[in-house]
Coordinates of C-alpha atoms in Angstrom, one line a residue:
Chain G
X2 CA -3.3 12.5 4.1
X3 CA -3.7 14.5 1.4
X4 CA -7.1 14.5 -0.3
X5 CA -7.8 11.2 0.9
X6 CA -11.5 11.5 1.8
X7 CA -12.7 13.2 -0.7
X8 CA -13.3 13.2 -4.6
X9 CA -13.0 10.2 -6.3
X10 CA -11.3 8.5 -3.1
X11 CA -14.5 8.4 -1.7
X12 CA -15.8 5.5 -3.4
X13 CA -12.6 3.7 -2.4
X14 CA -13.4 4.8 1.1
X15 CA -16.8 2.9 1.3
X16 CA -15.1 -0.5 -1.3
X17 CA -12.8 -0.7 2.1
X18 CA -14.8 0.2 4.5
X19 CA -18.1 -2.6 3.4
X20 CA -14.7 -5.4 3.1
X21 CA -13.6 -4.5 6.3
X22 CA -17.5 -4.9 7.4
X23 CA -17.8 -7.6 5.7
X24 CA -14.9 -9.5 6.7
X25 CA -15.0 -8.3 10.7
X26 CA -19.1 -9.1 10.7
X27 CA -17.7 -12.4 9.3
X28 CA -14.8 -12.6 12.4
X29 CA -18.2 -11.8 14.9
X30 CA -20.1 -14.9 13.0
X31 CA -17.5 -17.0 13.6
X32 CA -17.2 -16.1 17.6
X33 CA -21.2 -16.4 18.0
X34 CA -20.8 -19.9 16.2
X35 CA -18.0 -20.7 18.1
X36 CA -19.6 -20.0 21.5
X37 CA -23.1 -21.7 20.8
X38 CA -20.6 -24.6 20.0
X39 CA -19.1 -24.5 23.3
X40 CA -22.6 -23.7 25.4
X41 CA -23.7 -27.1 23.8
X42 CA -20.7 -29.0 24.3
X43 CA -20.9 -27.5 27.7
X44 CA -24.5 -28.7 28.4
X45 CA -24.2 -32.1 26.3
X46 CA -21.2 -32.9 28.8
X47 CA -23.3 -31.9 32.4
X48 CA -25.7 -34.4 31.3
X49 CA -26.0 -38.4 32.1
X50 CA -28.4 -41.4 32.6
X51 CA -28.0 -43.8 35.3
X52 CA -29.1 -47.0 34.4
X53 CA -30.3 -49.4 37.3
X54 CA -29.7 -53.0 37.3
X55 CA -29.9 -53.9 40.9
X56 CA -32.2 -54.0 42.9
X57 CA -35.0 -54.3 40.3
X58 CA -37.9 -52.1 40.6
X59 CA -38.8 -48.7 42.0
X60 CA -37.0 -49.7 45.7
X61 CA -33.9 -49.9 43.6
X62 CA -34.6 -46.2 41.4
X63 CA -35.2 -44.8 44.8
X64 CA -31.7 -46.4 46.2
X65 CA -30.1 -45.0 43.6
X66 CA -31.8 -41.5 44.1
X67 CA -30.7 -41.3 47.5
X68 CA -27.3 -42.3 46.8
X69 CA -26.9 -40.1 44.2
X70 CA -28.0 -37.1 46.5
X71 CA -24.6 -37.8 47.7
X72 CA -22.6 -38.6 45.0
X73 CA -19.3 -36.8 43.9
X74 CA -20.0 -34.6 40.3
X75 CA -23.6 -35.0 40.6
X76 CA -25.9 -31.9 40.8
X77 CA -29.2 -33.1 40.4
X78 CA -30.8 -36.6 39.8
X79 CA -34.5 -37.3 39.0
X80 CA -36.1 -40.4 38.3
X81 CA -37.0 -41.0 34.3
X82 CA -41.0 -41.8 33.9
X83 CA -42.1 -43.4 31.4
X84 CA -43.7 -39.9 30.1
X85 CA -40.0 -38.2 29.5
X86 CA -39.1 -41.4 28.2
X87 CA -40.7 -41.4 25.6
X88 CA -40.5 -37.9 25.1
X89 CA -36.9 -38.3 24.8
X90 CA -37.4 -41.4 22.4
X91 CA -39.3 -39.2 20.3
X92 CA -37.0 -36.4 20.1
X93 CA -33.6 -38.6 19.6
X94 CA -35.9 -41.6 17.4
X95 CA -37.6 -39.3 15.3
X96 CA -40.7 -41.4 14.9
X97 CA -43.5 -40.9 18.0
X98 CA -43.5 -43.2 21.0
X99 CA -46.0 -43.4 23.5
X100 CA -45.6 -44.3 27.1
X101 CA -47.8 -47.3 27.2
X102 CA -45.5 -49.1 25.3
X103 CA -42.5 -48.7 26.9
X104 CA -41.1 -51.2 28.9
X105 CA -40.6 -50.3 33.2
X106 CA -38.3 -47.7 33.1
X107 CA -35.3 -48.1 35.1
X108 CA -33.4 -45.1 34.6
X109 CA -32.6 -41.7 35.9
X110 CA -31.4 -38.7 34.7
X111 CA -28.4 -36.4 36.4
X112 CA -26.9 -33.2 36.1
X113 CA -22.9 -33.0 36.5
X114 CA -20.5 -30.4 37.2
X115 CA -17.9 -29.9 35.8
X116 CA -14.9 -31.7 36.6
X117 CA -11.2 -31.6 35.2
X118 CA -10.2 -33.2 31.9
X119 CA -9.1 -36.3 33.4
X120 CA -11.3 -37.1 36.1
X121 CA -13.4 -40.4 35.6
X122 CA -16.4 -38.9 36.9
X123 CA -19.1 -42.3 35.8
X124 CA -16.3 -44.4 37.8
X125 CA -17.1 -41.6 40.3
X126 CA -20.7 -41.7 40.7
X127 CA -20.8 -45.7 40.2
X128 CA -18.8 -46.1 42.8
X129 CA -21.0 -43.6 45.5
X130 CA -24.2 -45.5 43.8
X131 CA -22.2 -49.3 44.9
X132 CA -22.0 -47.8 48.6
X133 CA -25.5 -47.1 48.5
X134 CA -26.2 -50.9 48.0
X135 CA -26.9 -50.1 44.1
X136 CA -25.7 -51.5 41.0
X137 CA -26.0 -49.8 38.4
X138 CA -24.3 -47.7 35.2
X139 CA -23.9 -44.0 33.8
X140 CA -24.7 -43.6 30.3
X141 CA -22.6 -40.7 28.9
X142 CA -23.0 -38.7 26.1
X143 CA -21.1 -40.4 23.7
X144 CA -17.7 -38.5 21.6
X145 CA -17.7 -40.1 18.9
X146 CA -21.7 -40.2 17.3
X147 CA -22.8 -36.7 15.9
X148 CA -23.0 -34.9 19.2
X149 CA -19.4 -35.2 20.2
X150 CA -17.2 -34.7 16.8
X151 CA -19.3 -32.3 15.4
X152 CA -18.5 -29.5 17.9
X153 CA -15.2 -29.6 17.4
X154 CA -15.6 -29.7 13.8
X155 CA -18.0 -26.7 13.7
X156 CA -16.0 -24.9 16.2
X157 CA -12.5 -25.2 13.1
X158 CA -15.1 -24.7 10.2
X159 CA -15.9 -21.2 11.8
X160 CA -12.8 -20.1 12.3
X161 CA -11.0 -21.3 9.4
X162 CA -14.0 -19.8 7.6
X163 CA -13.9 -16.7 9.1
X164 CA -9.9 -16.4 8.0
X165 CA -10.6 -17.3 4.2
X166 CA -13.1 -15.1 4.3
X167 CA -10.8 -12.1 6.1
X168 CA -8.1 -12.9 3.4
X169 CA -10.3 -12.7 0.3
X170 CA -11.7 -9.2 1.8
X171 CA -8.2 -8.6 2.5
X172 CA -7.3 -9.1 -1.3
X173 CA -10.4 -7.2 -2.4
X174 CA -8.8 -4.1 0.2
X175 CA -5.4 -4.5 -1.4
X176 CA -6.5 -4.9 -5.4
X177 CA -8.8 -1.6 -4.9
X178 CA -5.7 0.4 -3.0
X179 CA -4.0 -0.5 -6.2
X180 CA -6.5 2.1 -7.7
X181 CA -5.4 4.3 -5.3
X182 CA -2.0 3.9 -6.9
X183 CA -2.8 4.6 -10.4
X184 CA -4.7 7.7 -9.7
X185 CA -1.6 8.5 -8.0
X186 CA 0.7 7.7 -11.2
X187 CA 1.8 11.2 -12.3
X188 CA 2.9 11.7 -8.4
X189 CA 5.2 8.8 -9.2
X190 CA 6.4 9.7 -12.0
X191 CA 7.3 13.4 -10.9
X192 CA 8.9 11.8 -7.7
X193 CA 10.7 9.4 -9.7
X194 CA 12.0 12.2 -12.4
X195 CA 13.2 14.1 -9.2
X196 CA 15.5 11.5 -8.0
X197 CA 12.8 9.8 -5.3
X198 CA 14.1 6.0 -4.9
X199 CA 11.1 3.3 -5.3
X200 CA 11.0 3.0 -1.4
X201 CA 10.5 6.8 -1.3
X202 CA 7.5 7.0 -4.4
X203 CA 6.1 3.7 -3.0
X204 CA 6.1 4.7 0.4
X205 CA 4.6 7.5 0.2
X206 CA 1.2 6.2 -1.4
X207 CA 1.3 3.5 0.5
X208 CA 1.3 5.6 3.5
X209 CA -2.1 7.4 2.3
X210 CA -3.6 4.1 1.5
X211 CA -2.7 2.6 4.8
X212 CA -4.4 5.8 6.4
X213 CA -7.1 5.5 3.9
X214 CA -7.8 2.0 4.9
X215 CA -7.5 2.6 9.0
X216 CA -10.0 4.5 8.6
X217 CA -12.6 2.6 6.0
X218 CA -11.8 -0.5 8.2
X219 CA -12.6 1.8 11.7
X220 CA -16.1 2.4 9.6
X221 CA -16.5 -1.0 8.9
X222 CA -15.7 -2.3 12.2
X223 CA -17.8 0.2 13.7
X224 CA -20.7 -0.5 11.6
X225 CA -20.2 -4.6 12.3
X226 CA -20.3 -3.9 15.8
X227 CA -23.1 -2.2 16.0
X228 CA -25.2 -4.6 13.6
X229 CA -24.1 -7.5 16.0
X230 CA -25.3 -5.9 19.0
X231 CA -28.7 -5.4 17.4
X232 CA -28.6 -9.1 15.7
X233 CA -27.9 -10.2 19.9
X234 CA -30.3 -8.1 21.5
X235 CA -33.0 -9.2 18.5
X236 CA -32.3 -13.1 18.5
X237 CA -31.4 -13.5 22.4
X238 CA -33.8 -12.9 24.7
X239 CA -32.0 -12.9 27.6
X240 CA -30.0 -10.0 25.9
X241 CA -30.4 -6.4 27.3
X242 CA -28.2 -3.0 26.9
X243 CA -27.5 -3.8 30.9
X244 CA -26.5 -7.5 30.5
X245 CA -24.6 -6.6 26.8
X246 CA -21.1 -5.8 28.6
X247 CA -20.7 -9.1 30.6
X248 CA -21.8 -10.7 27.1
X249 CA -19.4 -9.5 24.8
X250 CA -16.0 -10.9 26.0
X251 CA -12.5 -9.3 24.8
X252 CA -12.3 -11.6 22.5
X253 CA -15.6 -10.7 20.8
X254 CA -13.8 -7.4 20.1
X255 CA -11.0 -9.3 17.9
X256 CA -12.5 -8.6 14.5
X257 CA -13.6 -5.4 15.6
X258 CA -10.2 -4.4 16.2
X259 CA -8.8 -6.6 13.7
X260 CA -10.9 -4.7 10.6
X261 CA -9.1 -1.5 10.4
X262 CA -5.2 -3.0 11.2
X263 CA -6.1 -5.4 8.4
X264 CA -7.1 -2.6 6.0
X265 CA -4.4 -0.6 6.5
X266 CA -1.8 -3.6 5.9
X267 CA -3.7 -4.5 2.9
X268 CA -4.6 -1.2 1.1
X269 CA -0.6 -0.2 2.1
X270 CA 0.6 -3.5 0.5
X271 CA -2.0 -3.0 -2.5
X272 CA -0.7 0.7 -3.5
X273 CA 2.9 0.3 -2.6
X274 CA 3.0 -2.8 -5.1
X275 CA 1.3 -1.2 -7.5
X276 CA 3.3 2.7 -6.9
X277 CA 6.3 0.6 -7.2
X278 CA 5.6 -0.6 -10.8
X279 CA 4.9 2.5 -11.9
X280 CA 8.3 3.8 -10.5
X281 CA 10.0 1.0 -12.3
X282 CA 8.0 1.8 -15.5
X283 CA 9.1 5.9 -15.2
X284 CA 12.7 5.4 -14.0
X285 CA 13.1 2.7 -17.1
X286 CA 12.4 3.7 -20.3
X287 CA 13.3 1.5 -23.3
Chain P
X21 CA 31.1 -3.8 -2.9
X22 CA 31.2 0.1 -3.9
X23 CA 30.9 0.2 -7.7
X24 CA 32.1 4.1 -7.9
X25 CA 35.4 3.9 -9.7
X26 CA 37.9 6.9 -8.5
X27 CA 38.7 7.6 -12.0
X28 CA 35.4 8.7 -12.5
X29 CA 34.6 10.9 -9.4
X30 CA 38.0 12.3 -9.8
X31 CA 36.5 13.4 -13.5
X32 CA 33.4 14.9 -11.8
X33 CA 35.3 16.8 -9.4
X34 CA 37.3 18.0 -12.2
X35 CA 34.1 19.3 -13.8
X36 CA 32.9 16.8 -16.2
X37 CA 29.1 16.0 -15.3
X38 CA 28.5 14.1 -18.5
X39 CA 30.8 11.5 -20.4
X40 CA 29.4 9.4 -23.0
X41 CA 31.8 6.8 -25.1
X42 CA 30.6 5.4 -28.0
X43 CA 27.0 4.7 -26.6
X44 CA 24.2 3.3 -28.8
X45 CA 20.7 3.7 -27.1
X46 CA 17.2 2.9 -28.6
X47 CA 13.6 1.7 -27.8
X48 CA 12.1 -2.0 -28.5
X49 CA 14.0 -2.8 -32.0
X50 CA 15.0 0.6 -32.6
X51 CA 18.4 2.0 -32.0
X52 CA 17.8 5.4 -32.0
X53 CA 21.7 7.0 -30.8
X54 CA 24.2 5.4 -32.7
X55 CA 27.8 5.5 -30.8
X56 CA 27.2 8.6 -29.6
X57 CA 30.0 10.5 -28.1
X58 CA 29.5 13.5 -25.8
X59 CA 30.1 15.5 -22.9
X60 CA 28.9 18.3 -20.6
X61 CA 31.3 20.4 -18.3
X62 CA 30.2 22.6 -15.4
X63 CA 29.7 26.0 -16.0
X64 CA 29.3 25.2 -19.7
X65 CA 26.2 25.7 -22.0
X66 CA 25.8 23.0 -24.9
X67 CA 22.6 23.4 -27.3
X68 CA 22.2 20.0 -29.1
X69 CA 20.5 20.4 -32.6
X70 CA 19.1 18.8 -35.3
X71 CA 15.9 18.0 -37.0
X72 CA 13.2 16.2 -35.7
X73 CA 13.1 12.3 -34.8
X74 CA 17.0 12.7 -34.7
X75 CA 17.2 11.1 -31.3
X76 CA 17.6 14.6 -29.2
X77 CA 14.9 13.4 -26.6
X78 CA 16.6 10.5 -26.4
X79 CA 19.5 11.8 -25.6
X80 CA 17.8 13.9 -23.0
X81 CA 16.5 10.3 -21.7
X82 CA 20.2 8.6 -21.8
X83 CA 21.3 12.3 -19.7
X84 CA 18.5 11.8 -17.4
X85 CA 18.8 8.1 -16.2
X86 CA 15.6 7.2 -17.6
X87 CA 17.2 5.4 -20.6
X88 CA 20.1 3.0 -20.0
X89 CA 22.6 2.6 -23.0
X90 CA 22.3 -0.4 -24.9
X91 CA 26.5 -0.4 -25.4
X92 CA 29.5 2.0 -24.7
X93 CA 29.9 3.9 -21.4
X94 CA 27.6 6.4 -19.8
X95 CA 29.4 8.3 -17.1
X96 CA 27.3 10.5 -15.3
X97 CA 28.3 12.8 -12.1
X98 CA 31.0 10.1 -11.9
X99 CA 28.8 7.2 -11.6
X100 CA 29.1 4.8 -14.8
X101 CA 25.3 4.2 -15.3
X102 CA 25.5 0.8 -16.8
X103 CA 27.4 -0.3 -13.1
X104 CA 25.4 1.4 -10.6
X105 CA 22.6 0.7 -8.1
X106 CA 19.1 2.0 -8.3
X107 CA 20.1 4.2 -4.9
X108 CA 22.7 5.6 -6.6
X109 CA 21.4 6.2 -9.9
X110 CA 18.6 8.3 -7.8
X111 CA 21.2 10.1 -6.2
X112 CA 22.7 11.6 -9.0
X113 CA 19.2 11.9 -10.5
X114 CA 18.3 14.6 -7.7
X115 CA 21.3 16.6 -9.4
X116 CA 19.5 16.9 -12.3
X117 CA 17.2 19.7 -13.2
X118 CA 15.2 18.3 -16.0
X119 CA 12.7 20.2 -18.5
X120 CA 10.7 17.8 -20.4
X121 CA 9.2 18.9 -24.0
X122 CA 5.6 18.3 -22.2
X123 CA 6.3 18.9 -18.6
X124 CA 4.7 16.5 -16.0
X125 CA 3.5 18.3 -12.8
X126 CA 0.7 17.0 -9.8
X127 CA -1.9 19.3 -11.6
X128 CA -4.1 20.0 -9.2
X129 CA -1.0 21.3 -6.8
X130 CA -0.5 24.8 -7.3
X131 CA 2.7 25.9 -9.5
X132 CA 4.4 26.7 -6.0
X133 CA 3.7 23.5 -4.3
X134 CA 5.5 21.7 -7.7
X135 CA 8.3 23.8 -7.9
X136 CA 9.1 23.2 -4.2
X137 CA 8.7 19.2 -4.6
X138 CA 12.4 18.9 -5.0
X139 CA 13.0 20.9 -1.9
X140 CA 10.5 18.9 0.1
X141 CA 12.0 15.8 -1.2
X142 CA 15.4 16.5 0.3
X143 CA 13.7 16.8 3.6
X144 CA 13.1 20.7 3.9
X145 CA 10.7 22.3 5.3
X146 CA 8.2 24.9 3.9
X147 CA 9.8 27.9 6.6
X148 CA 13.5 26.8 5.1
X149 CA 12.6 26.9 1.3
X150 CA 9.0 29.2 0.7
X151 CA 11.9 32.1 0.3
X152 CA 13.9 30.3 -2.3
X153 CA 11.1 29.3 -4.0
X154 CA 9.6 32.6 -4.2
X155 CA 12.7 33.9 -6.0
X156 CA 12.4 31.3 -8.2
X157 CA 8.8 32.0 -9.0
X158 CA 10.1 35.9 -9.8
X159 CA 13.0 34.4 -11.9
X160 CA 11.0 32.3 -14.5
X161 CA 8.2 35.6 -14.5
X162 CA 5.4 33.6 -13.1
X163 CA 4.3 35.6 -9.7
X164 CA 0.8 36.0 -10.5
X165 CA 0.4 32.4 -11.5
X166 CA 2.5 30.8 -8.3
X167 CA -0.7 29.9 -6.6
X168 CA -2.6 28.7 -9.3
X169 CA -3.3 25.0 -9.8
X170 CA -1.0 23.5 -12.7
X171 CA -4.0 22.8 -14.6
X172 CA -5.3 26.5 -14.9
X173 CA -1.6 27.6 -16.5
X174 CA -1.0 28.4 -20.1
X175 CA 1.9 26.4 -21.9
X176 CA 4.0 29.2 -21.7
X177 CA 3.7 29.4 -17.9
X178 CA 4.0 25.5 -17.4
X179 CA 7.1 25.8 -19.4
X180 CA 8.7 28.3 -16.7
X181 CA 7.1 26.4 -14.0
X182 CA 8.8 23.0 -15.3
X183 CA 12.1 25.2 -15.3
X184 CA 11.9 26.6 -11.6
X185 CA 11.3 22.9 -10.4
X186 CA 14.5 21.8 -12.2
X187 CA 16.6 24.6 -10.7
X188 CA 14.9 24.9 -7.3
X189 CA 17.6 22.3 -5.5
X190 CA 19.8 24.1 -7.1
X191 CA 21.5 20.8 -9.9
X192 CA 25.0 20.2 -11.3
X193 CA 23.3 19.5 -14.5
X194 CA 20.2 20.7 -16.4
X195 CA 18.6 19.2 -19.1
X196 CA 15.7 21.3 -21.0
X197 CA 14.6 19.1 -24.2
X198 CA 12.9 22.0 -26.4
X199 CA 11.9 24.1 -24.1
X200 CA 11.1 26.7 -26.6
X201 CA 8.1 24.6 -28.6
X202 CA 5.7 26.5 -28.5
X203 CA 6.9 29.8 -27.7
X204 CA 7.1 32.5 -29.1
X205 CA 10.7 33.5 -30.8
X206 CA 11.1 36.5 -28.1
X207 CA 9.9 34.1 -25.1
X208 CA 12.1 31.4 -26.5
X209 CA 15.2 33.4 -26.1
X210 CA 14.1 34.5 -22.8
X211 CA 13.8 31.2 -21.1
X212 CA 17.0 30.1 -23.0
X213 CA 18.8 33.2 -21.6
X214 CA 17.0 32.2 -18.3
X215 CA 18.6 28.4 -18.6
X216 CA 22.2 29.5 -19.7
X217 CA 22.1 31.8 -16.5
X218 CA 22.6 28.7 -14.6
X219 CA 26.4 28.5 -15.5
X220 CA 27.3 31.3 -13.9
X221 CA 26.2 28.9 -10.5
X222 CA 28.4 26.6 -12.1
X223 CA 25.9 24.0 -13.4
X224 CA 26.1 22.6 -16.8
X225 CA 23.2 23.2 -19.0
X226 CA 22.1 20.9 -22.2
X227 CA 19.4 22.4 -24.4
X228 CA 17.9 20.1 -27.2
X229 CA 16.0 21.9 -29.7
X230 CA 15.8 22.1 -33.4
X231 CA 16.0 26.0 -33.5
X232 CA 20.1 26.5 -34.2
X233 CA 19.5 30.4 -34.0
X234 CA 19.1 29.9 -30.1
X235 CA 23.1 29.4 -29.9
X236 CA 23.0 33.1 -30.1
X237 CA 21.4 34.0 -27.2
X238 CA 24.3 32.9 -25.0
X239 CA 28.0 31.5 -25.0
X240 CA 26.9 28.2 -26.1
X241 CA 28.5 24.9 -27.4
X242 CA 26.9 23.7 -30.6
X243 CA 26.3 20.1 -31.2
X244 CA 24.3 18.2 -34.1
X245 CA 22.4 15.0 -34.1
X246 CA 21.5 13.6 -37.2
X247 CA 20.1 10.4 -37.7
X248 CA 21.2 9.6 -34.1
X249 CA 24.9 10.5 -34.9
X250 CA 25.8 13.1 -33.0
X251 CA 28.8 15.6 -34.0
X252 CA 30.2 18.4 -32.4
X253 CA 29.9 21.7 -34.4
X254 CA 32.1 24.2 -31.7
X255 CA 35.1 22.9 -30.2
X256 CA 35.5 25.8 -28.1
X257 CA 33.2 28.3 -26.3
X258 CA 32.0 31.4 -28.3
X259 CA 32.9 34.7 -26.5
X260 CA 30.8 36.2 -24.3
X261 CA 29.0 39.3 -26.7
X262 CA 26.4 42.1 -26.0
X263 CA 24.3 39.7 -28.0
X264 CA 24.6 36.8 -26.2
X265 CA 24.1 38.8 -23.0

């Protein structure tokens, strides 16, 4: 790579290597979004409420309890007071509720684990409940209110977000390798008066832009990476240098990877496109 | 589908590098040749004259690939240039040792790196050619200068430069378009002297220059362009004098 890295090139160096920051900091957005998505979807899912219809009163909430000790899919159960009732009214309501003027509370609260994707786990647990001499019903979290959709929604705005974003970065790389070209013009023409073909003159700028580019996009990788560990170990608390590793799965290290590969495809598409016009333009005069 | 015709390699291997029939050639609305007949043999020197803004650069272009004709037949190295592909139209260009009136070179390479981008081109490597190119450097007179940066040369010296590159794969053709501007009438002769040498390798040499008095410095075939009508002035070659030698 001939004088790549230095002169003039080096302000190309940094244009592709901030893109390739931007657009693999953007890919690392994307996964963080992606897996708070997932956490909640996770934790929205392990949660229920039982409600109690028979027996009335607190022999029937302690039935159930007992029964539910038992129960297939069922971690934990605690009985709902009226005090994280209305806590819970508060926080889904919006407006304040006090406990005193709640109605008696017939309700508990359970954990789940998880279970396969076509398991009827509330038939489940209704039916351990029904052995235990208890009627009753399991509130799940519903799919289709803002809870349930919205994951899934969030989850496809992040990664096609993260891909528009890649490709316009991708078309910033490639129009500034076309720079690359034209500083590279009289090579082209000399080539092309000494009997190179376009594939030759072409190829061989887009070679040094493509090398130019794995390297600005290894930067700006580099550089991504290391902002998002600080960014994790900053806003998560649970986030250590020891913990980091069992953190950061493979696929965190996509966009990473992703950055320089994309570079160098783009800034060797940019400068061969643009080398090749200005072969056409010396080979043709007239 | 091959689009080299037999007829016409079987002319090249007889010799005849250049064959134009009645071609007209031009820019945007201007027709600059005007049925221009000509041709170029190997071994043979032809100095194409005439005064300026006759159409001898475009000639040079038309010779060099760079200009296709507009009508009539160009037939270069036995490839008819109106018929063939851009591979093969690159292929013959890599015969062709061509001196422009300003010389294009990758400045900041030094003169030796330039002269031996033909040579690197064809896939050699710098052990196989640095001795060639050496010579080469001692030919045109430009030792001192051979590691110099382009830039840094006088006109003179980019002029000599410009002519090792076109010899240094060693072409069937070589075209020099005025490669004396500039000079001074002594170094003129020289580097025309220096170009006609080349037909004793049996490559054929065009020189387009306005200066007639250079078809003294060698056995040379006159031509005239006027008004983008060319004419030829000797029908056969000059002998070979102390002169000219």
């Amino acid at each position: 790579m001939r004088n790549a890295l230095t002169g003039v090139e080096r302000a190309l160096f940094w244009t592709l290597a901030f893109a390739a920051f931007a657009a693999a900091a953007a890919g690392l957005g994307a996964r963080a979004v992606d897996r708070l998505a997932v956490q909640y979807e996770t934790q929205r899912n392990a949660y229920a409420i039982v409600r109690v219809l028979a027996p009335e009163g607190p022999a029937g909430l302690s039935a159930a309890e007992s029964a539910l000790r038992g129960a297939p899919h069922v971690a934990s159960a605690a009985v709902m007071d009226a005090q994280r009732a209305a806590q819970l009214l508060t926080q889904w309501g919006g407006g304040e509720v006090l406990p005193e003027d709640l109605p008696p509370i017939r309700l508990l609260e359970i954990e789940l684990r998880p279970a396969g994707p076509n398991v009827d786990v509330s038939g489940d647990v209704v039916a351990a409940l029904a052995q235990g001499g208890v009627t009753a019903e399991v509130i799940e979290a519903p799919n289709t209110t803002a809870g349930g959709g919205a994951v899934s929604r969030v989850r496809t705005a992040a990664l096609w977000g993260a891909i528009a974003f890649a490709l316009v970065m991708a078309i910033i790389v490639s129009l500034s390798a076309r720079g690359l070209a034209a500083r590279r013009r009289e090579l082209v023409t000399v080539m092309c008066d000494l009997g190179a073909t376009r594939g030759q003159a072409a190829g061989r700028i887009a070679d040094e832009a493509a090398v130019l580019g794995l390297y600005a996009g290894a930067v700006g990788g580099a550089l991504a990476g290391v902002v998002a560990l600080v960014v994790m170990l900053l806003v998560i608390p649970a986030a250590t240098i020891e913990a980091l590793p069992q953190m950061i799965l493979p696929i965190d290290l996509a966009p990473i990877i992703a950055a320089p590969l994309g570079a160098a495809v783009a800034a060797g598409a940019g400068a061969r496109a643009a080398a090749s016009y200005f072969h056409a333009k010396a080979a043709r005069l007239g | 589908m091959s689009r080299l015709n037999h007829t016409d390699l079987e002319l090249f291997e007889r010799g005849v590098l250049v064959r134009l029939s009645n071609v007209d050639a031009g820019y945007g609305a201007a027709t600059v040749l005007m049925g221009v007949d000509f041709e170029a043999r190997a071994g043979e020197v032809a100095l194409v004259t005439g005064p300026a803004a006759a159409g001898k650069t475009t000639l040079t272009h038309v010779l060099r690939l760079a200009l296709p004709p507009r009508s009539g037949r160009a037939l270069i190295m036995g490839v008819d240039v109106g018929r063939a592909s851009g591979r093969q139209l690159a292929e013959v260009k890599r015969k062709i040792g061509y001196v422009a009136e300003t010389p294009t070179f990758i400045e900041h390479w030094s003169a030796f790196d330039n002269i031996a981008m033909p040579l690197r081109m064809i896939g050699k490597k710098p052990r196989e050619y640095a001795d060639d190119v050496r010579e080469l450097v001692d030919f045109v007179g430009i030792s001192e200068a051979a590691d110099l940066p382009v830039e840094k040369l006088s006109g003179a010296e980019r002029r000599r430069c410009a002519i090792a590159r076109a010899l240094a794969a060693k072409p069937h053709l070589i075209l020099a378009d005025d490669p004396t501007a500039g000079m001074s009438p002594a170094d003129g002769r020289r580097v025309v002297r220096l170009l006609a040498e080349m037909r004793r390798v049996g490559a054929g040499v065009v020189i387009a220059s306005q200066d007639e008095s250079l078809a003294d410095c060698a056995p040379i075939l006159r031509w005239r362009l006027e008004r983008g009508r060319l004419t030829q002035v000797d029908t056969s070659l000059p002998a070979e004098t102390e002169a000219s030698e």
